[in-house]
Coordinates of C-alpha atoms in Angstrom, one line a residue:
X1 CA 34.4 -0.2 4.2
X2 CA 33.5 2.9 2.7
X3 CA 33.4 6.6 4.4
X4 CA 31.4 8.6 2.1
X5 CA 31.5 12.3 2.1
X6 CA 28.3 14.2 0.4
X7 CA 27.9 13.5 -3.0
X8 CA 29.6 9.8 -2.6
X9 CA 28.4 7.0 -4.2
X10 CA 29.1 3.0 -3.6
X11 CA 27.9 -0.1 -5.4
X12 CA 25.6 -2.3 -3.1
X13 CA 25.9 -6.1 -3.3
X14 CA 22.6 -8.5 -3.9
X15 CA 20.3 -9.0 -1.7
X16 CA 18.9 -6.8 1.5
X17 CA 21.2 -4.0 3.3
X18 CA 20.4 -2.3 6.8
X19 CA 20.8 1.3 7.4
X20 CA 21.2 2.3 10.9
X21 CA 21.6 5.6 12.8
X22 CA 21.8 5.9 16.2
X23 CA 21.2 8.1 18.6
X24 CA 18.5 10.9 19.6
X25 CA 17.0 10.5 16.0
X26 CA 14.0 9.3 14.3
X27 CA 14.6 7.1 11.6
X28 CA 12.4 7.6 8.1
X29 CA 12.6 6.2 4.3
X30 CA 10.0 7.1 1.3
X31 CA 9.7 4.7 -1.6
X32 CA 9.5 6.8 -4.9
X33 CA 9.9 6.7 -8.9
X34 CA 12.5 8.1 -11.1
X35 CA 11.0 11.3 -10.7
X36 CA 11.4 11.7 -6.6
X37 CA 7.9 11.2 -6.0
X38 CA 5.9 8.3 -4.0
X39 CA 3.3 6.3 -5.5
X40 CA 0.8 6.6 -2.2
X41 CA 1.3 7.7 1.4
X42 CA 1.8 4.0 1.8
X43 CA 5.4 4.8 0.6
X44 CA 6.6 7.2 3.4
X45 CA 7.9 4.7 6.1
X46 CA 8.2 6.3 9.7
X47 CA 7.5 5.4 13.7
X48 CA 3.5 5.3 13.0
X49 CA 4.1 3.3 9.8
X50 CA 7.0 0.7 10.5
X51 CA 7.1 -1.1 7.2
X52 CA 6.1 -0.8 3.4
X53 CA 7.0 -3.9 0.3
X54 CA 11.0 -4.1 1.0
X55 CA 11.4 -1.9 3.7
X56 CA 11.3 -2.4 7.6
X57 CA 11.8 -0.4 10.1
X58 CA 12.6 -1.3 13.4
X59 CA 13.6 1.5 16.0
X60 CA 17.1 3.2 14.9
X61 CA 17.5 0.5 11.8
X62 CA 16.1 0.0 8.3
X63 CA 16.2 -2.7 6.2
X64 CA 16.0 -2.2 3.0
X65 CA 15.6 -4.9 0.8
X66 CA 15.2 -4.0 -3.4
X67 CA 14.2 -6.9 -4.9
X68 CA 11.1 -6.8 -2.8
X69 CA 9.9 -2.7 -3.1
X70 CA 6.8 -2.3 -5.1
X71 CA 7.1 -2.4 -8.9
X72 CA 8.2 0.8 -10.3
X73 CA 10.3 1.9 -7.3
X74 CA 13.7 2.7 -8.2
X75 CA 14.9 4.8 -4.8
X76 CA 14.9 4.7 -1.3
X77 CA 15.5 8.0 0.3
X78 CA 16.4 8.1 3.7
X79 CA 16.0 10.5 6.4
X80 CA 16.4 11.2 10.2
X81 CA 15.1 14.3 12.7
X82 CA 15.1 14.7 16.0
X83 CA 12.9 11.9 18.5
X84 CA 11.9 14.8 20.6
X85 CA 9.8 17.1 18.5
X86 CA 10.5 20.9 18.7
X87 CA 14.5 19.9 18.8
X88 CA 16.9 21.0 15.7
X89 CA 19.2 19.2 14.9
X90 CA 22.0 21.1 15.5
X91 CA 21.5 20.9 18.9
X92 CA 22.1 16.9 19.0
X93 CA 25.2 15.3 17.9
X94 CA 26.1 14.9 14.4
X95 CA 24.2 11.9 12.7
X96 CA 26.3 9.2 11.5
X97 CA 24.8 6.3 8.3
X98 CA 26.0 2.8 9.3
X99 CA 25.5 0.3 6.4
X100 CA 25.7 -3.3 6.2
X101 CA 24.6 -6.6 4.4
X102 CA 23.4 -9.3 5.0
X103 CA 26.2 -11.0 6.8
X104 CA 26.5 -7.4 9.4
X105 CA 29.2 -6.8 7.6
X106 CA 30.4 -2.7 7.5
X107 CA 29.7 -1.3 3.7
X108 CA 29.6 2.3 4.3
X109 CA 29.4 4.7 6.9
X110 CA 28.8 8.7 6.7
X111 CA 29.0 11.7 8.8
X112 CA 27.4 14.9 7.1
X113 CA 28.3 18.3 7.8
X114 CA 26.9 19.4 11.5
X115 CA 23.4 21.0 10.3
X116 CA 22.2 23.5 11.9
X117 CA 18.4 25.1 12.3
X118 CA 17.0 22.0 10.1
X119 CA 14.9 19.6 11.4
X120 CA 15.1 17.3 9.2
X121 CA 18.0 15.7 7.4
X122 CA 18.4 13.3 4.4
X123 CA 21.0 11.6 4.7
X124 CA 21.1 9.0 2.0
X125 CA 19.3 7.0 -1.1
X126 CA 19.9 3.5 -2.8
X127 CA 18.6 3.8 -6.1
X128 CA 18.5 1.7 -8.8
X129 CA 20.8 2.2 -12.2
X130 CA 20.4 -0.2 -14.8
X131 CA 20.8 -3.3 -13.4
X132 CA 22.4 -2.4 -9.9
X133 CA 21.3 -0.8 -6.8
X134 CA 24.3 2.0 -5.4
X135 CA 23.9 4.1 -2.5
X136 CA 24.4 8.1 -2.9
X137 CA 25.4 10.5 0.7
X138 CA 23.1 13.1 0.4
X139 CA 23.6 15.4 3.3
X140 CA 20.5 17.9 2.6
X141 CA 18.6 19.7 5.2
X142 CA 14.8 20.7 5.8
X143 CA 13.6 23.6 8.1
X144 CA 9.9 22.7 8.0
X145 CA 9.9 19.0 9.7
X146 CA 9.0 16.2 8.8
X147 CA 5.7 17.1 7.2
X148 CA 6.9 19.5 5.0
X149 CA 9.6 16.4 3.6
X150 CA 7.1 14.3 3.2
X151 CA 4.8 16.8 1.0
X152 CA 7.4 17.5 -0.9
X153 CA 7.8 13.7 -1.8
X154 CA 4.0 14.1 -3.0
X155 CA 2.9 12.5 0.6
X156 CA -1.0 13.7 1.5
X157 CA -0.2 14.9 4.8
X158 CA -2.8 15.0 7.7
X159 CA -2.4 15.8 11.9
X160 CA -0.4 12.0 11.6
X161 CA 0.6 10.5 8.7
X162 CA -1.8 7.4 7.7
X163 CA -1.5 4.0 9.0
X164 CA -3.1 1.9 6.1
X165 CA -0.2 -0.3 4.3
X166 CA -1.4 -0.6 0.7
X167 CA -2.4 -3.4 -1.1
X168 CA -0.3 -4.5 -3.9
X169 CA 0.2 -2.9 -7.1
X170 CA -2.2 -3.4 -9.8
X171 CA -0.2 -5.2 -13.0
X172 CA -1.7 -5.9 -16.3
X173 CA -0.3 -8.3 -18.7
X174 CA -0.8 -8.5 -22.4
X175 CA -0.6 -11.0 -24.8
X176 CA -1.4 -11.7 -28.6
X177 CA -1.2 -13.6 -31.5
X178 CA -2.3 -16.7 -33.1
X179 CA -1.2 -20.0 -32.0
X180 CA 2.0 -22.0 -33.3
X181 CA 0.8 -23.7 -37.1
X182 CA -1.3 -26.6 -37.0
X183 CA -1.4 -25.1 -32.9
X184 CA -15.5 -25.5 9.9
X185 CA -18.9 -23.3 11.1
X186 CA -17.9 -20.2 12.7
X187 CA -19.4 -18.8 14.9
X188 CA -22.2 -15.1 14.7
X189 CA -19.5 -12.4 15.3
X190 CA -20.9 -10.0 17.8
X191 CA -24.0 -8.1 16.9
X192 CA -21.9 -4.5 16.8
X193 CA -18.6 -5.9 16.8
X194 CA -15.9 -4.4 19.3
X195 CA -16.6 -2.0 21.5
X196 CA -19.8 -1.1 19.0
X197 CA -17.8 -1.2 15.9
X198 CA -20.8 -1.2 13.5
X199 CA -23.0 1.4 14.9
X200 CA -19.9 3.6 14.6
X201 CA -19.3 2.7 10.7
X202 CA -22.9 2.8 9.9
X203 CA -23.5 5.9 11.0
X204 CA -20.3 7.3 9.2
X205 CA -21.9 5.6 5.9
X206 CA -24.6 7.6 6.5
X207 CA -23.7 10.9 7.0
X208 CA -22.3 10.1 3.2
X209 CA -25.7 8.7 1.6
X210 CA -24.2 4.8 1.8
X211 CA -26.0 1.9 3.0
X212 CA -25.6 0.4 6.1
X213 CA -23.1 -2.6 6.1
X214 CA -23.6 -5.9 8.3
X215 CA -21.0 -7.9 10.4
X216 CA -20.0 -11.3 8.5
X217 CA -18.9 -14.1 10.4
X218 CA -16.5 -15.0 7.7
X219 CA -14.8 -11.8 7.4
X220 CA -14.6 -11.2 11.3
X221 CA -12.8 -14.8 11.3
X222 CA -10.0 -13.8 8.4
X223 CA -10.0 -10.3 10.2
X224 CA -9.1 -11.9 13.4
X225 CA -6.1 -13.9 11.6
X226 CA -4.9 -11.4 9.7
X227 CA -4.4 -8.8 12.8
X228 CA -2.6 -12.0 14.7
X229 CA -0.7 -12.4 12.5
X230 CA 0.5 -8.7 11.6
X231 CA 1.0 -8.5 15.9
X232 CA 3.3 -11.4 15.8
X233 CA 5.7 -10.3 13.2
X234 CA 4.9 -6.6 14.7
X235 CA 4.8 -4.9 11.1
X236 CA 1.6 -3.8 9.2
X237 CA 1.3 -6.0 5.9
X238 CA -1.3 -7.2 3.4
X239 CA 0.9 -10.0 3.3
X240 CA 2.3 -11.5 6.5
X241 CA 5.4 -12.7 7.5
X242 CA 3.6 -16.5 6.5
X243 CA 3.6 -15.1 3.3
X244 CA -0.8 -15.4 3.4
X245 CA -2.6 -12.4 2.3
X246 CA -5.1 -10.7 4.0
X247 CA -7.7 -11.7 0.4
X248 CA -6.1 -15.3 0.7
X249 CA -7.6 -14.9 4.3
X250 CA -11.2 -14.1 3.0
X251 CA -11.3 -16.9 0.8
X252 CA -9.8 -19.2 3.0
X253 CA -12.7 -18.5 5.4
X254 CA -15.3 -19.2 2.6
X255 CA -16.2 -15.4 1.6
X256 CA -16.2 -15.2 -2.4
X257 CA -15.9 -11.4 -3.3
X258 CA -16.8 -9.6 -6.1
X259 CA -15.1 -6.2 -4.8
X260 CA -13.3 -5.8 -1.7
X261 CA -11.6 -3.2 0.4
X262 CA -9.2 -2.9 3.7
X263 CA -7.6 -0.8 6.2
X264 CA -5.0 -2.2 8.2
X265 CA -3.5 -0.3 11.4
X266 CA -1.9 0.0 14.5
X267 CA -2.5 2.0 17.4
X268 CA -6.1 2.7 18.1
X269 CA -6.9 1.4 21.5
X270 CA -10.9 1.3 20.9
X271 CA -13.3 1.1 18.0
X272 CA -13.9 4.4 18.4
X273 CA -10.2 5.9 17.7
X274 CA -10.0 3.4 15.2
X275 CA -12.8 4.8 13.3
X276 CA -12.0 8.2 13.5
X277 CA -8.9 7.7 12.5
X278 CA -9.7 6.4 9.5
X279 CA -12.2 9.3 8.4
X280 CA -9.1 11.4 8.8
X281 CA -7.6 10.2 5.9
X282 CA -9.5 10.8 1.9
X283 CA -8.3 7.3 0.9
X284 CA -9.5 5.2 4.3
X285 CA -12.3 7.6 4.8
X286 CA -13.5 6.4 1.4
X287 CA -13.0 3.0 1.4
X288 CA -15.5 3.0 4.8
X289 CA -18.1 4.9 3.0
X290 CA -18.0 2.7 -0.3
X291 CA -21.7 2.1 -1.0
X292 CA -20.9 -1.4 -3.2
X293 CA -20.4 -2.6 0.1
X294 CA -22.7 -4.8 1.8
X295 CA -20.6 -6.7 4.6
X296 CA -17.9 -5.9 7.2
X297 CA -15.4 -8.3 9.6
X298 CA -13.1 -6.3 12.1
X299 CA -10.8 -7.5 14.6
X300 CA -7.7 -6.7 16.8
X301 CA -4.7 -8.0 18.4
X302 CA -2.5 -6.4 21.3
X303 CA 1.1 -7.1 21.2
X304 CA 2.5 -7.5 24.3
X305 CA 6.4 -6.7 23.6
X306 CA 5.9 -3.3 21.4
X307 CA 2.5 -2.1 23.1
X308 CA 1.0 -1.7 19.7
X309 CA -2.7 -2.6 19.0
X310 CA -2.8 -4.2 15.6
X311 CA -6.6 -4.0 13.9
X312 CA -8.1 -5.7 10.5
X313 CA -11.1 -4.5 9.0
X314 CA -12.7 -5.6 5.9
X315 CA -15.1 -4.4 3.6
X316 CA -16.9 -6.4 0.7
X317 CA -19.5 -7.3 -1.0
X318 CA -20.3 -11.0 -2.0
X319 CA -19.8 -12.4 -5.7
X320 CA -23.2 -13.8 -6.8
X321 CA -23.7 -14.9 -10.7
X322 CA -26.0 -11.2 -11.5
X323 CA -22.7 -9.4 -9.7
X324 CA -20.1 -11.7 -12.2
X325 CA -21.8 -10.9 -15.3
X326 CA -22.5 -7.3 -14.6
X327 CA -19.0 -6.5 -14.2
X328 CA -18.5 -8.3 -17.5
X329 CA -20.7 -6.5 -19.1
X330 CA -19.1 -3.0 -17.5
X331 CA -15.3 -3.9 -18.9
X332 CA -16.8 -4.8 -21.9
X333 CA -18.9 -2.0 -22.6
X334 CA -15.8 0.1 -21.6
X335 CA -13.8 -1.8 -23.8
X336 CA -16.0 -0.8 -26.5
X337 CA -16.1 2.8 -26.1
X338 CA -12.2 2.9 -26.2
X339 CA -12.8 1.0 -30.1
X340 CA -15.4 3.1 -30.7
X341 CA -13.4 6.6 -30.4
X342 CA -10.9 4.7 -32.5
X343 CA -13.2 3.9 -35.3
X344 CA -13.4 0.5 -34.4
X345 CA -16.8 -1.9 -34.4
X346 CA -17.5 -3.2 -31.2
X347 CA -16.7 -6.7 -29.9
X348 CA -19.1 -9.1 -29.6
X349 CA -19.5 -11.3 -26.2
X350 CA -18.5 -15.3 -27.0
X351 CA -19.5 -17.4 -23.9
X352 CA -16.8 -19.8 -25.2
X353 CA -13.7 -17.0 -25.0
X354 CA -16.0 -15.8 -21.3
X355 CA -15.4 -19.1 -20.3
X356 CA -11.5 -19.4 -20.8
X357 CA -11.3 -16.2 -19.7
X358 CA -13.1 -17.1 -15.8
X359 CA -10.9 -20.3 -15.7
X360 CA -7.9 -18.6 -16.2
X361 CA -8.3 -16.0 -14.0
X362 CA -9.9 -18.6 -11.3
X363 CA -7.0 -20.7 -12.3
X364 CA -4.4 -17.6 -11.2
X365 CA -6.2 -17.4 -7.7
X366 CA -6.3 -21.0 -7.1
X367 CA -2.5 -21.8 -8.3
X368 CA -0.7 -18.5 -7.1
X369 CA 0.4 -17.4 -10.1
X370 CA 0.4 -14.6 -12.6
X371 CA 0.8 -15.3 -16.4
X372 CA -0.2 -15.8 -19.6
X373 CA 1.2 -19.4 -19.2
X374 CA -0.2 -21.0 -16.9
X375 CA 1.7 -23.9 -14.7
X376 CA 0.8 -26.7 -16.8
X377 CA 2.0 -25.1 -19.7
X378 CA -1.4 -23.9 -21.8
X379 CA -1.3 -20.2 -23.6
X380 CA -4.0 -18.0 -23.9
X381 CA -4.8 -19.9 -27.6
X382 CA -4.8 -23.3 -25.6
X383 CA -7.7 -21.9 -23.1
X384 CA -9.9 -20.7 -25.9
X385 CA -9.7 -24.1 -27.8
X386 CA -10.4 -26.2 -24.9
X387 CA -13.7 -24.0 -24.0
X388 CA -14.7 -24.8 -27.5
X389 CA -13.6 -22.0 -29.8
X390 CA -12.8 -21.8 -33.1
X391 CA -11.8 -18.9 -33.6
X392 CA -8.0 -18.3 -35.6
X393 CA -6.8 -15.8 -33.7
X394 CA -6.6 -15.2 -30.1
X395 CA -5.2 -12.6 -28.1
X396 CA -5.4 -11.8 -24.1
X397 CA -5.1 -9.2 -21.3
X398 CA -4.0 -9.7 -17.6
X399 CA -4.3 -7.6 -14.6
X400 CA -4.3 -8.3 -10.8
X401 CA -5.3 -5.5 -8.2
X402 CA -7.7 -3.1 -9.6
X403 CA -10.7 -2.9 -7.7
X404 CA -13.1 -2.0 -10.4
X405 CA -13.8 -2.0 -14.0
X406 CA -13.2 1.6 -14.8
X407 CA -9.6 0.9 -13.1
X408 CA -8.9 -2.0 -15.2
X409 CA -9.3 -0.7 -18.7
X410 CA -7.6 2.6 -17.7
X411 CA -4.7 0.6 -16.9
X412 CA -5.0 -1.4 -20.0
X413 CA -5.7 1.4 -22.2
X414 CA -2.4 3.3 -20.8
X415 CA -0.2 0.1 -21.6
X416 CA 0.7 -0.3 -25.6
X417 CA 0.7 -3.8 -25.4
X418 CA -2.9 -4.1 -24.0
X419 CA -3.8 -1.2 -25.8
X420 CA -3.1 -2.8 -29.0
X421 CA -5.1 -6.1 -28.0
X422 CA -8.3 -3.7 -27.4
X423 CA -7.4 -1.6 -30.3
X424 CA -6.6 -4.2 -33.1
X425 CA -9.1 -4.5 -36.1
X426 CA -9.0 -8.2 -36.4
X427 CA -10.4 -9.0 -33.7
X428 CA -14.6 -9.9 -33.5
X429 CA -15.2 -11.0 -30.0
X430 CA -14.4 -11.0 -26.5
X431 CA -14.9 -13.0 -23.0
X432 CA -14.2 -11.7 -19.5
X433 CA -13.2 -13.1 -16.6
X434 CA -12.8 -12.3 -13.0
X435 CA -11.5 -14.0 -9.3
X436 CA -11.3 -12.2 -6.0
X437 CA -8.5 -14.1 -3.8
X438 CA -4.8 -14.4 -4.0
X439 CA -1.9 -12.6 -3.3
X440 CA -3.3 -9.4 -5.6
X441 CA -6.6 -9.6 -4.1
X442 CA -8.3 -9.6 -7.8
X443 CA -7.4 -11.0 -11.0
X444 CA -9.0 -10.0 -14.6
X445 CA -8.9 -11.8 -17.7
X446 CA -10.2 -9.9 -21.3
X447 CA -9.6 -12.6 -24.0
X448 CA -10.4 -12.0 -27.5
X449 CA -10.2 -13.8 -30.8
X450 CA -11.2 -13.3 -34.2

C-alpha cells in the first residue's frame, strides 16, 4: 500500500478501483477531457446524480471503472465537502482517500493537509497516460462550494444540479477505398398519464409555439421497463444493469422512430415536480418542447430500500417512408453544400448505394454492432455490390447517436477521415441510410461510390 502525500502519483492495475472516504463528507467525481473540462453536466457525479458511463457512486464510495467512461474521457477528478451544507471543512476531521481493487485490496490511501475555510476539497484524479490509468493526490481547496467546482469544470449550474444521465456519445466511422482486385397488445396508457402528466407537458409545449404531443401505449410500456429497471439496480442509466437500453426498449415494444429524445430521473414524487424540474434545465427543458415530436410514454418506479422515485419519459416521433427519405434528402443536401464550398460537384442519389446503406445501418441495430465490417464478414464494397452496383469505387461513413442531420455531418465534417470521404473528387454518388434502436439509439450510414 501506498500513502501518498500531495503531488504523489501511483500506477493503477486493470480493471475497476473504488475510492472511499468516510466520514461527515459528501462524496463527488466529474468526468472530463485532457483539458479539465466535462463533456455535459451528465459528467459531474454527486448525491442527486449517483452514476455516469464508469462511475458509481454509492454513499461514501466510488467506483471508478476506466474502461467503461465515455469516449474521450481521460480523468476522473474526485472531490468531497461537507454532508451538512453551511459546514467548512475545517471544522470536521481531516479527510482521508481509501483506494482499492477489485479484490478490496488496499492500493493507496491519503490524508491532505487539514484545510481550512474551504468547502470543498479535491482530493484526487486517475487519469489516463498513454496506455495506463495512475492516480495523482491533489489536495486543493475551493471557498465557493460545490457549485462554484463544478462551473469551473464547465458544469451548467442551476438551484440543483440536473438529473438526466446522457445518452451515449455520438461516434462516426469512416471508411474508403476500392475493393481487393478482382473483389403482445398493450394496453391505452391513461388518457393524461400520471397524476396528469400530459396536460402538464402540453401546456409547457405551448407556451413555446410546439405542438401538443399524445400518450403512446408503446412508449408508456418501454417507459415503464426502463424506470423498473433503473429502480432495481438504484442508478440512473440509458443502459441498465441488464445491459438493454432504454431505445432497445422502444423498439422492443414495436415503436419505430425516426428521432427520439429522453429524460431520465430520480426524485420527483409527482408529475408535477417532475415536469418542473425538467424546465429548469436548457437541455431537458428543450428536449420537452421539441416540436418534431408527435408522441410521449412516461412512467415511474418507487424504490423501496433508497426512497428514490425513478421516472422514464420518452419523446418521439414515428419513422414513416416520407420521414426516411426526407432525412435522406437533408444529409444529403448538407453533404453537398460542404462539396460545394470546396469546389466540388454535387453527389448524385443511387437507390442501389441508398439501399446498402439502410441495410447496413438496420443491420447495426438489429446485430448490436458497430462497424464497417459487419458480423458476417462483408465491407462496405461487399454491400454496394450485393444491392446491385457497379460502381468501382466505394467508400463509407458511420455514426451512431446524433439525433439529427445537421449533427451528423457536423461530426463528419470535423473528422478527416469522413471528411475526406465527403470531400474526395472521385466520387459521383451517394445513398443514405438510417435505424433508430440499439444501444446508440440511432445509427447513420452515407455510402458513396464512383
Amino acid at each position: 500500500m501506498s500513502e501518498l502525500v500531495p503531488g504523489g502519483n501511483l500506477a493503477l492495475p486493470g480493471g475497476a478501483v473504488t475510492v472511499r472516504v468516510p466520514g461527515p463528507f459528501d462524496v463527488s467525481a466529474l468526468v472530463t477531457d485532457d483539458g479539465g473540462r466535462v463533456r455535459d453536466d451528465g459528467d459531474f457525479v454527486f448525491y442527486n446524480q449517483p452514476a455516469a458511463p464508469g462511475a458509481r457512486l454509492r454513499g461514501d464510495t466510488l467506483v471508478v471503472d476506466p474502461a467503461r467512461l465515455r469516449p474521450g474521457a481521460t480523468r476522473v477528478t474526485v472531490a468531497v465537502s461537507p454532508a451538512e451544507p453551511g459546514t467548512a471543512l475545517g471544522a470536521l476531521p481531516s479527510p482521508t482517500l481509501h483506494v482499492t481493487d477489485t479484490r478490496g485490496r488496499t492500493l493507496a490511501r491519503f490524508t491532505p493537509p487539514r484545510p481550512g475555510q474551504e468547502t470543498v476539497l479535491l482530493l484526487a484524479e486517475l487519469y489516463r497516460r498513454a496506455d495506463r490509468w495512475k492516480l495523482r493526490a491533489l489536495g486543493q481547496g475551493y471557498a465557493d462550494g460545490l457549485a462554484g467546482l463544478a462551473r469551473d469544470f464547465g458544469v451548467e449550474v442551476v438551484d440543483e444540479a440536473p438529473d438526466d444521465t446522457p445518452s451515449p456519445s455520438p461516434r462516426p466511422g469512416a471508411a474508403s477505398g476500392s475493393p481487393p482486385a478482382a473483389r403482445p397488445p398493450l394496453a391505452a396508457p391513461a388518457a393524461s398519464g400520471p397524476d396528469g402528466f400530459l396536460p402538464l407537458v402540453n401546456s409547457a409545449r405551448g407556451e413555446a409555439g410546439s405542438p401538443p404531443v399524445s400518450l403512446d401505449a408503446r412508449l408508456v410500456s418501454a417507459a415503464r421497463e426502463h424506470a423498473a429497471a433503473m429502480a432495481a439496480a438504484g442508478r440512473l442509466g440509458v443502459e441498465t444493469r441488464d445491459g438493454v437500453s432504454v431505445y432497445q426498449r422502444v423498439t422492443g415494444a414495436g415503436y419505430a422512430y425516426l428521432t427520439i429524445g429522453e429524460h431520465l430521473v430520480s426524485g420527483p414524487r409527482t408529475a408535477a415536480e417532475f415536469v418542473a424540474y425538467c424546465l429548469r434545465a436548457d437541455a431537458s427543458r428543450r428536449g420537452m418542447r421539441e416540436p418534431a415530436f408527435c408522441h410521449a410514454g412516461v412512467a415511474h418506479v418507487h424504490d423501496g430500500r433508497s426512497g428514490d422515485t425513478y421516472w422514464t419519459a420518452l419523446w418521439a416521433a414515428p419513422l414513416t417512408p416520407d420521414g426516411l427519405e426526407r432525412t435522406a434528402a437533408t444529409v444529403t443536401d448538407l453533404t453537398n453544400r460542404a462539396r460545394a464550398r470546396a469546389g466540388l460537384p454535387p453527389l448524385a442519389v443511387d437507390p442501389r448505394l441508398t439501399a446498402a446503406a439502410q441495410a447496413h445501418s438496420a443491420d447495426m441495430v438489429a446485430r448490436a454492432f458497430y462497424a464497417h465490417t459487419a458480423p458476417d464478414g462483408s465491407r462496405p464494397w461487399d454491400r454496394a455490390t450485393a444491392a446491385g452496383s457497379t460502381l468501382r469505387t466505394i467508400g463509407e461513413n458511420i455514426a451512431c447517436g446524433q439525433r439529427s442531420p445537421a449533427d451528423v455531418v457536423e461530426g463528419w465534417m470535423n473528422s478527416p477521415g469522413h471528411r475526406a470521404n465527403i470531400l474526395k473528387p472521385d466520387f459521383t454518388h451517394i445513398g443514405i441510410g438510417f435505424a433508430g434502436g440499439g444501444r446508440a439509439g440511432t445509427y447513420w450510414t452515407q455510402m458513396f461510390g464512383g
